[in-house]
Amino acid sequence: MLNVAIDGPAGAGKSTVAREVAARHGILYLDTGALYRAIGLFALEKGADTRDEAAIEALLPEIEVSLRFEEGEQHVLLCGRDVSDEIRTPDVSMAASDVSAIPAVREFLLALQRDIASENDCVMDGRDIGTVILPDADIKIFLTASAEERARRRVAQLAEKGIEADYSAIVEDIKRRDENDSTREISPLKPAPDAVVVDSTDMTFEQVVSYISGMIGELV
Ligand code: DC
């Protein structure tokens, strides 16, 4: 199977890039952040403290997370309920970041991710795909951009949807999540030693997609 890992910080454009690359090559796109988000949502709904390791671990036996792909679009099912839209709020983002620092949560989601990669040609995006989940991925990209540029893109994206956003609040949120994701003890966000680091601060979307697409083209 062809496995492409795209890791990087929040807001670097991983998901839009990964989705487009997957579409161009007719392969599956898997957004692993959605899995952590589903667990974050479950914890919030149960009123649990998302930083309380023991409390979250105790919830895991009640949680069933699975993925369904419809016309190439990924849907996340939490105990059979489609939560694909609900997991996109700022509260769930922070809860996902919190629960993703808990080793039992990462262990809980490991097999699901590996099974999908072993059965499908896919582009998988996340934080630890190249380092932990798929250490033998055919292509590993670490996609990044400055926090300010990532915040500008987020503001522009929201503006397109008619939502007015506060730039400084977004920069702060991004920096807080970077700090949370890269300083945790387990699977911290960092490039795999054999990853190609792509800093997209001064690149267009098309340049990033063409670059990664070109790497796939050399392999297949
Ligand atoms: O990519 P995202 O913003 O949807 O991810 C939500 C959170 O999940 C993010 O703060 C870090 C965590 N995450 C992770 O730890 N490992 C992954 N492979 C994907 C996401």
PDB file of C-alpha atoms and ligand atoms in Angstrom:
ATOM      1  CA  MET A   1       0.000   0.000   0.000  1.00  0.00           C
ATOM      2  CA  LEU A   2       1.098   3.573  -0.660  1.00  0.00           C
ATOM      3  CA  ASN A   3       1.120   5.488   2.617  1.00  0.00           C
ATOM      4  CA  VAL A   4       1.781   9.215   2.761  1.00  0.00           C
ATOM      5  CA  ALA A   5       2.161  10.814   6.208  1.00  0.00           C
ATOM      6  CA  ILE A   6       1.622  14.548   6.634  1.00  0.00           C
ATOM      7  CA  ASP A   7       2.323  15.879  10.109  1.00  0.00           C
ATOM      8  CA  GLY A   8       2.574  19.409  11.396  1.00  0.00           C
ATOM      9  CA  PRO A   9       1.134  21.987  13.766  1.00  0.00           C
ATOM     10  CA  ALA A  10      -2.466  23.171  13.923  1.00  0.00           C
ATOM     11  CA  GLY A  11      -3.484  25.431  11.060  1.00  0.00           C
ATOM     12  CA  ALA A  12      -0.575  24.624   8.736  1.00  0.00           C
ATOM     13  CA  GLY A  13      -3.033  23.552   6.047  1.00  0.00           C
ATOM     14  CA  LYS A  14      -2.426  19.820   6.448  1.00  0.00           C
ATOM     15  CA  SER A  15      -6.012  18.801   5.913  1.00  0.00           C
ATOM     16  CA  THR A  16      -6.688  20.919   2.808  1.00  0.00           C
ATOM     17  CA  VAL A  17      -3.353  19.885   1.311  1.00  0.00           C
ATOM     18  CA  ALA A  18      -3.778  16.209   2.212  1.00  0.00           C
ATOM     19  CA  ARG A  19      -7.338  16.126   0.874  1.00  0.00           C
ATOM     20  CA  GLU A  20      -6.276  17.659  -2.462  1.00  0.00           C
ATOM     21  CA  VAL A  21      -3.204  15.428  -2.815  1.00  0.00           C
ATOM     22  CA  ALA A  22      -5.338  12.353  -2.107  1.00  0.00           C
ATOM     23  CA  ALA A  23      -7.956  13.461  -4.646  1.00  0.00           C
ATOM     24  CA  ARG A  24      -5.328  14.003  -7.364  1.00  0.00           C
ATOM     25  CA  HIS A  25      -4.001  10.494  -6.892  1.00  0.00           C
ATOM     26  CA  GLY A  26      -7.384   8.859  -6.314  1.00  0.00           C
ATOM     27  CA  ILE A  27      -6.448   7.588  -2.878  1.00  0.00           C
ATOM     28  CA  LEU A  28      -8.032   7.846   0.561  1.00  0.00           C
ATOM     29  CA  TYR A  29      -7.585  10.884   2.787  1.00  0.00           C
ATOM     30  CA  LEU A  30      -7.601  10.189   6.510  1.00  0.00           C
ATOM     31  CA  ASP A  31      -7.811  13.029   9.041  1.00  0.00           C
ATOM     32  CA  THR A  32      -6.575  11.550  12.320  1.00  0.00           C
ATOM     33  CA  GLY A  33      -7.202  14.739  14.331  1.00  0.00           C
ATOM     34  CA  ALA A  34     -10.907  13.943  13.999  1.00  0.00           C
ATOM     35  CA  LEU A  35     -10.393  10.794  16.080  1.00  0.00           C
ATOM     36  CA  TYR A  36      -8.921  12.759  18.988  1.00  0.00           C
ATOM     37  CA  ARG A  37     -11.658  15.334  18.545  1.00  0.00           C
ATOM     38  CA  ALA A  38     -14.324  12.625  18.902  1.00  0.00           C
ATOM     39  CA  ILE A  39     -12.798  11.549  22.214  1.00  0.00           C
ATOM     40  CA  GLY A  40     -12.545  15.203  23.312  1.00  0.00           C
ATOM     41  CA  LEU A  41     -16.231  15.685  22.485  1.00  0.00           C
ATOM     42  CA  PHE A  42     -17.206  12.566  24.423  1.00  0.00           C
ATOM     43  CA  ALA A  43     -15.269  13.796  27.470  1.00  0.00           C
ATOM     44  CA  LEU A  44     -16.909  17.240  27.289  1.00  0.00           C
ATOM     45  CA  GLU A  45     -20.353  15.679  26.998  1.00  0.00           C
ATOM     46  CA  LYS A  46     -19.659  13.584  30.081  1.00  0.00           C
ATOM     47  CA  GLY A  47     -18.515  16.706  31.946  1.00  0.00           C
ATOM     48  CA  ALA A  48     -15.075  15.179  32.505  1.00  0.00           C
ATOM     49  CA  ASP A  49     -11.921  17.224  33.074  1.00  0.00           C
ATOM     50  CA  THR A  50     -10.105  16.719  29.783  1.00  0.00           C
ATOM     51  CA  ARG A  51      -6.728  17.049  31.507  1.00  0.00           C
ATOM     52  CA  ASP A  52      -7.523  14.417  34.139  1.00  0.00           C
ATOM     53  CA  GLU A  53      -5.705  11.360  32.869  1.00  0.00           C
ATOM     54  CA  ALA A  54      -7.439   8.864  35.172  1.00  0.00           C
ATOM     55  CA  ALA A  55     -10.893  10.275  34.427  1.00  0.00           C
ATOM     56  CA  ILE A  56     -10.379  10.119  30.659  1.00  0.00           C
ATOM     57  CA  GLU A  57      -8.841   6.675  30.794  1.00  0.00           C
ATOM     58  CA  ALA A  58     -11.876   5.467  32.763  1.00  0.00           C
ATOM     59  CA  LEU A  59     -14.164   6.688  29.970  1.00  0.00           C
ATOM     60  CA  LEU A  60     -12.377   4.815  27.181  1.00  0.00           C
ATOM     61  CA  PRO A  61     -14.225   1.467  27.592  1.00  0.00           C
ATOM     62  CA  GLU A  62     -17.480   3.353  26.887  1.00  0.00           C
ATOM     63  CA  ILE A  63     -16.116   4.915  23.708  1.00  0.00           C
ATOM     64  CA  GLU A  64     -16.419   3.470  20.267  1.00  0.00           C
ATOM     65  CA  VAL A  65     -14.863   5.497  17.459  1.00  0.00           C
ATOM     66  CA  SER A  66     -15.022   4.454  13.842  1.00  0.00           C
ATOM     67  CA  LEU A  67     -14.714   6.023  10.421  1.00  0.00           C
ATOM     68  CA  ARG A  68     -16.920   5.793   7.387  1.00  0.00           C
ATOM     69  CA  PHE A  69     -15.952   7.063   3.960  1.00  0.00           C
ATOM     70  CA  GLU A  70     -18.677   8.366   1.686  1.00  0.00           C
ATOM     71  CA  GLU A  71     -17.651   9.610  -1.755  1.00  0.00           C
ATOM     72  CA  GLY A  72     -14.140  10.138  -0.429  1.00  0.00           C
ATOM     73  CA  GLU A  73     -15.368  12.194   2.536  1.00  0.00           C
ATOM     74  CA  GLN A  74     -14.524  10.966   5.994  1.00  0.00           C
ATOM     75  CA  HIS A  75     -17.267  10.726   8.610  1.00  0.00           C
ATOM     76  CA  VAL A  76     -16.446  10.134  12.255  1.00  0.00           C
ATOM     77  CA  LEU A  77     -18.798   7.975  14.243  1.00  0.00           C
ATOM     78  CA  LEU A  78     -18.833   8.227  18.011  1.00  0.00           C
ATOM     79  CA  CYS A  79     -20.739   5.265  19.442  1.00  0.00           C
ATOM     80  CA  GLY A  80     -22.556   5.063  16.116  1.00  0.00           C
ATOM     81  CA  ARG A  81     -23.462   8.787  15.980  1.00  0.00           C
ATOM     82  CA  ASP A  82     -22.055  10.924  13.150  1.00  0.00           C
ATOM     83  CA  VAL A  83     -20.199  13.747  14.947  1.00  0.00           C
ATOM     84  CA  SER A  84     -18.258  15.045  11.932  1.00  0.00           C
ATOM     85  CA  ASP A  85     -19.642  18.584  12.304  1.00  0.00           C
ATOM     86  CA  GLU A  86     -19.873  18.792  16.092  1.00  0.00           C
ATOM     87  CA  ILE A  87     -16.165  18.129  16.546  1.00  0.00           C
ATOM     88  CA  ARG A  88     -15.162  21.360  14.760  1.00  0.00           C
ATOM     89  CA  THR A  89     -15.747  23.856  17.590  1.00  0.00           C
ATOM     90  CA  PRO A  90     -12.917  25.687  19.456  1.00  0.00           C
ATOM     91  CA  ASP A  91     -13.896  23.933  22.714  1.00  0.00           C
ATOM     92  CA  VAL A  92     -13.546  20.534  21.100  1.00  0.00           C
ATOM     93  CA  SER A  93     -10.185  21.609  19.554  1.00  0.00           C
ATOM     94  CA  MET A  94      -8.785  22.312  22.993  1.00  0.00           C
ATOM     95  CA  ALA A  95     -10.338  19.179  24.507  1.00  0.00           C
ATOM     96  CA  ALA A  96      -8.811  17.111  21.675  1.00  0.00           C
ATOM     97  CA  SER A  97      -5.420  18.655  22.335  1.00  0.00           C
ATOM     98  CA  ASP A  98      -5.771  17.781  26.048  1.00  0.00           C
ATOM     99  CA  VAL A  99      -6.902  14.167  25.624  1.00  0.00           C
ATOM    100  CA  SER A 100      -4.305  13.547  22.922  1.00  0.00           C
ATOM    101  CA  ALA A 101      -1.580  13.982  25.577  1.00  0.00           C
ATOM    102  CA  ILE A 102      -2.883  10.916  27.432  1.00  0.00           C
ATOM    103  CA  PRO A 103      -0.981   7.714  26.529  1.00  0.00           C
ATOM    104  CA  ALA A 104      -4.045   5.461  26.900  1.00  0.00           C
ATOM    105  CA  VAL A 105      -5.927   7.610  24.380  1.00  0.00           C
ATOM    106  CA  ARG A 106      -3.127   7.360  21.826  1.00  0.00           C
ATOM    107  CA  GLU A 107      -2.904   3.616  22.358  1.00  0.00           C
ATOM    108  CA  PHE A 108      -6.689   3.357  21.976  1.00  0.00           C
ATOM    109  CA  LEU A 109      -6.554   4.951  18.500  1.00  0.00           C
ATOM    110  CA  LEU A 110      -3.363   3.300  17.243  1.00  0.00           C
ATOM    111  CA  ALA A 111      -4.757   0.081  15.772  1.00  0.00           C
ATOM    112  CA  LEU A 112      -7.606   1.840  13.962  1.00  0.00           C
ATOM    113  CA  GLN A 113      -5.143   4.120  12.156  1.00  0.00           C
ATOM    114  CA  ARG A 114      -2.718   1.313  11.285  1.00  0.00           C
ATOM    115  CA  ASP A 115      -5.502  -0.953  10.037  1.00  0.00           C
ATOM    116  CA  ILE A 116      -6.773   1.695   7.634  1.00  0.00           C
ATOM    117  CA  ALA A 117      -3.243   2.353   6.326  1.00  0.00           C
ATOM    118  CA  SER A 118      -2.572  -1.349   5.837  1.00  0.00           C
ATOM    119  CA  GLU A 119      -5.723  -1.779   3.767  1.00  0.00           C
ATOM    120  CA  ASN A 120      -5.748   1.441   1.725  1.00  0.00           C
ATOM    121  CA  ASP A 121      -3.455   3.630  -0.327  1.00  0.00           C
ATOM    122  CA  CYS A 122      -3.852   6.782   1.699  1.00  0.00           C
ATOM    123  CA  VAL A 123      -2.679  10.202   2.746  1.00  0.00           C
ATOM    124  CA  MET A 124      -2.936  10.436   6.529  1.00  0.00           C
ATOM    125  CA  ASP A 125      -2.516  13.704   8.389  1.00  0.00           C
ATOM    126  CA  GLY A 126      -1.871  14.270  12.074  1.00  0.00           C
ATOM    127  CA  ARG A 127       0.961  14.906  14.511  1.00  0.00           C
ATOM    128  CA  ASP A 128       2.682  11.544  14.921  1.00  0.00           C
ATOM    129  CA  ILE A 129       1.903   9.708  11.713  1.00  0.00           C
ATOM    130  CA  GLY A 130       5.488   9.660  10.424  1.00  0.00           C
ATOM    131  CA  THR A 131       7.039   9.187  13.872  1.00  0.00           C
ATOM    132  CA  VAL A 132       4.761   6.637  15.563  1.00  0.00           C
ATOM    133  CA  ILE A 133       1.743   5.443  13.616  1.00  0.00           C
ATOM    134  CA  LEU A 134       3.370   4.727  10.240  1.00  0.00           C
ATOM    135  CA  PRO A 135       7.139   4.793  10.787  1.00  0.00           C
ATOM    136  CA  ASP A 136       7.546   2.981   7.454  1.00  0.00           C
ATOM    137  CA  ALA A 137       5.369   5.388   5.439  1.00  0.00           C
ATOM    138  CA  ASP A 138       6.556   5.753   1.841  1.00  0.00           C
ATOM    139  CA  ILE A 139       6.543   9.547   2.062  1.00  0.00           C
ATOM    140  CA  LYS A 140       6.762  11.691   5.184  1.00  0.00           C
ATOM    141  CA  ILE A 141       6.069  15.399   5.123  1.00  0.00           C
ATOM    142  CA  PHE A 142       6.262  17.822   8.040  1.00  0.00           C
ATOM    143  CA  LEU A 143       4.137  20.755   6.924  1.00  0.00           C
ATOM    144  CA  THR A 144       4.536  23.937   8.867  1.00  0.00           C
ATOM    145  CA  ALA A 145       4.164  27.741   8.648  1.00  0.00           C
ATOM    146  CA  SER A 146       4.681  30.588  11.093  1.00  0.00           C
ATOM    147  CA  ALA A 147       1.987  30.967  13.789  1.00  0.00           C
ATOM    148  CA  GLU A 148       1.136  34.426  12.405  1.00  0.00           C
ATOM    149  CA  GLU A 149       0.660  33.127   8.874  1.00  0.00           C
ATOM    150  CA  ARG A 150      -1.443  30.220  10.133  1.00  0.00           C
ATOM    151  CA  ALA A 151      -3.628  32.672  12.067  1.00  0.00           C
ATOM    152  CA  ARG A 152      -3.996  34.914   8.985  1.00  0.00           C
ATOM    153  CA  ARG A 153      -5.150  31.937   6.922  1.00  0.00           C
ATOM    154  CA  ARG A 154      -7.648  30.894   9.600  1.00  0.00           C
ATOM    155  CA  VAL A 155      -9.084  34.430   9.738  1.00  0.00           C
ATOM    156  CA  ALA A 156      -9.404  34.465   5.934  1.00  0.00           C
ATOM    157  CA  GLN A 157     -11.084  31.043   5.939  1.00  0.00           C
ATOM    158  CA  LEU A 158     -13.609  32.177   8.545  1.00  0.00           C
ATOM    159  CA  ALA A 159     -14.210  35.442   6.659  1.00  0.00           C
ATOM    160  CA  GLU A 160     -15.117  33.390   3.582  1.00  0.00           C
ATOM    161  CA  LYS A 161     -17.809  31.743   5.670  1.00  0.00           C
ATOM    162  CA  GLY A 162     -19.020  35.186   6.780  1.00  0.00           C
ATOM    163  CA  ILE A 163     -17.558  34.782  10.265  1.00  0.00           C
ATOM    164  CA  GLU A 164     -15.629  37.711  11.665  1.00  0.00           C
ATOM    165  CA  ALA A 165     -12.728  36.540  13.803  1.00  0.00           C
ATOM    166  CA  ASP A 166     -10.339  38.221  16.203  1.00  0.00           C
ATOM    167  CA  TYR A 167      -6.831  37.774  14.770  1.00  0.00           C
ATOM    168  CA  SER A 168      -4.980  38.145  18.073  1.00  0.00           C
ATOM    169  CA  ALA A 169      -7.243  35.605  19.822  1.00  0.00           C
ATOM    170  CA  ILE A 170      -6.557  33.156  16.993  1.00  0.00           C
ATOM    171  CA  VAL A 171      -2.769  33.643  17.142  1.00  0.00           C
ATOM    172  CA  GLU A 172      -2.915  33.038  20.895  1.00  0.00           C
ATOM    173  CA  ASP A 173      -5.048  29.912  20.435  1.00  0.00           C
ATOM    174  CA  ILE A 174      -2.619  28.550  17.831  1.00  0.00           C
ATOM    175  CA  LYS A 175       0.404  29.208  20.037  1.00  0.00           C
ATOM    176  CA  ARG A 176      -1.297  27.599  23.021  1.00  0.00           C
ATOM    177  CA  ARG A 177      -2.082  24.473  21.015  1.00  0.00           C
ATOM    178  CA  ASP A 178       1.471  24.373  19.563  1.00  0.00           C
ATOM    179  CA  GLU A 179       2.838  24.490  23.083  1.00  0.00           C
ATOM    180  CA  ASN A 180       0.405  21.809  24.276  1.00  0.00           C
ATOM    181  CA  ASP A 181       1.064  19.489  21.327  1.00  0.00           C
ATOM    182  CA  SER A 182       4.841  19.832  21.182  1.00  0.00           C
ATOM    183  CA  THR A 183       5.694  19.679  24.876  1.00  0.00           C
ATOM    184  CA  ARG A 184       3.647  16.631  25.840  1.00  0.00           C
ATOM    185  CA  GLU A 185       5.658  13.614  26.890  1.00  0.00           C
ATOM    186  CA  ILE A 186       3.994  11.139  24.587  1.00  0.00           C
ATOM    187  CA  SER A 187       4.326  11.450  20.805  1.00  0.00           C
ATOM    188  CA  PRO A 188       5.131  15.172  20.883  1.00  0.00           C
ATOM    189  CA  LEU A 189       4.738  17.027  17.644  1.00  0.00           C
ATOM    190  CA  LYS A 190       8.101  16.848  15.876  1.00  0.00           C
ATOM    191  CA  PRO A 191       9.331  15.938  12.415  1.00  0.00           C
ATOM    192  CA  ALA A 192      10.391  12.316  11.885  1.00  0.00           C
ATOM    193  CA  PRO A 193      14.152  12.166  11.222  1.00  0.00           C
ATOM    194  CA  ASP A 194      13.414  11.134   7.632  1.00  0.00           C
ATOM    195  CA  ALA A 195      10.583  13.626   7.029  1.00  0.00           C
ATOM    196  CA  VAL A 196      10.810  16.343   4.416  1.00  0.00           C
ATOM    197  CA  VAL A 197      10.048  19.637   6.165  1.00  0.00           C
ATOM    198  CA  VAL A 198       7.877  21.919   4.040  1.00  0.00           C
ATOM    199  CA  ASP A 199       7.545  25.458   5.389  1.00  0.00           C
ATOM    200  CA  SER A 200       4.564  26.883   3.559  1.00  0.00           C
ATOM    201  CA  THR A 201       4.768  30.409   5.027  1.00  0.00           C
ATOM    202  CA  ASP A 202       5.749  31.834   1.637  1.00  0.00           C
ATOM    203  CA  MET A 203       4.276  29.124  -0.578  1.00  0.00           C
ATOM    204  CA  THR A 204       0.902  29.027  -2.276  1.00  0.00           C
ATOM    205  CA  PHE A 205      -1.475  26.139  -1.725  1.00  0.00           C
ATOM    206  CA  GLU A 206      -0.851  24.987  -5.300  1.00  0.00           C
ATOM    207  CA  GLN A 207       2.933  24.983  -4.780  1.00  0.00           C
ATOM    208  CA  VAL A 208       2.623  22.809  -1.688  1.00  0.00           C
ATOM    209  CA  VAL A 209       0.227  20.381  -3.356  1.00  0.00           C
ATOM    210  CA  SER A 210       2.363  20.127  -6.518  1.00  0.00           C
ATOM    211  CA  TYR A 211       5.469  19.488  -4.482  1.00  0.00           C
ATOM    212  CA  ILE A 212       3.960  16.585  -2.534  1.00  0.00           C
ATOM    213  CA  SER A 213       2.166  15.301  -5.586  1.00  0.00           C
ATOM    214  CA  GLY A 214       5.499  15.281  -7.416  1.00  0.00           C
ATOM    215  CA  MET A 215       7.017  13.118  -4.692  1.00  0.00           C
ATOM    216  CA  ILE A 216       4.175  10.620  -5.069  1.00  0.00           C
ATOM    217  CA  GLY A 217       4.566  10.736  -8.850  1.00  0.00           C
ATOM    218  CA  GLU A 218       8.199   9.652  -8.503  1.00  0.00           C
ATOM    219  CA  LEU A 219       7.133   6.596  -6.506  1.00  0.00           C
ATOM    220  CA  VAL A 220       4.201   5.246  -8.487  1.00  0.00           C
TER     221      VAL A 220
HETATM  222  O1   DC B   1      -5.541  18.291  13.462  1.00  0.00           O
HETATM  223  P1   DC B   1      -6.561  18.678  14.469  1.00  0.00           P
HETATM  224  O2   DC B   1      -6.536  20.134  14.852  1.00  0.00           O
HETATM  225  O3   DC B   1      -7.960  18.240  14.095  1.00  0.00           O
HETATM  226  O4   DC B   1      -6.184  17.843  15.806  1.00  0.00           O
HETATM  227  C1   DC B   1      -6.862  18.013  17.019  1.00  0.00           C
HETATM  228  C2   DC B   1      -5.917  17.710  18.177  1.00  0.00           C
HETATM  229  O5   DC B   1      -5.597  16.315  18.179  1.00  0.00           O
HETATM  230  C3   DC B   1      -4.576  18.450  18.109  1.00  0.00           C
HETATM  231  O6   DC B   1      -4.529  19.509  19.051  1.00  0.00           O
HETATM  232  C4   DC B   1      -3.532  17.423  18.437  1.00  0.00           C
HETATM  233  C5   DC B   1      -4.224  16.099  18.416  1.00  0.00           C
HETATM  234  N1   DC B   1      -3.709  15.172  17.413  1.00  0.00           N
HETATM  235  C6   DC B   1      -2.690  14.334  17.804  1.00  0.00           C
HETATM  236  O7   DC B   1      -2.199  14.437  18.912  1.00  0.00           O
HETATM  237  N2   DC B   1      -2.229  13.384  16.936  1.00  0.00           N
HETATM  238  C7   DC B   1      -2.726  13.290  15.703  1.00  0.00           C
HETATM  239  N3   DC B   1      -2.263  12.340  14.892  1.00  0.00           N
HETATM  240  C8   DC B   1      -3.756  14.167  15.280  1.00  0.00           C
HETATM  241  C9   DC B   1      -4.219  15.113  16.166  1.00  0.00           C
END
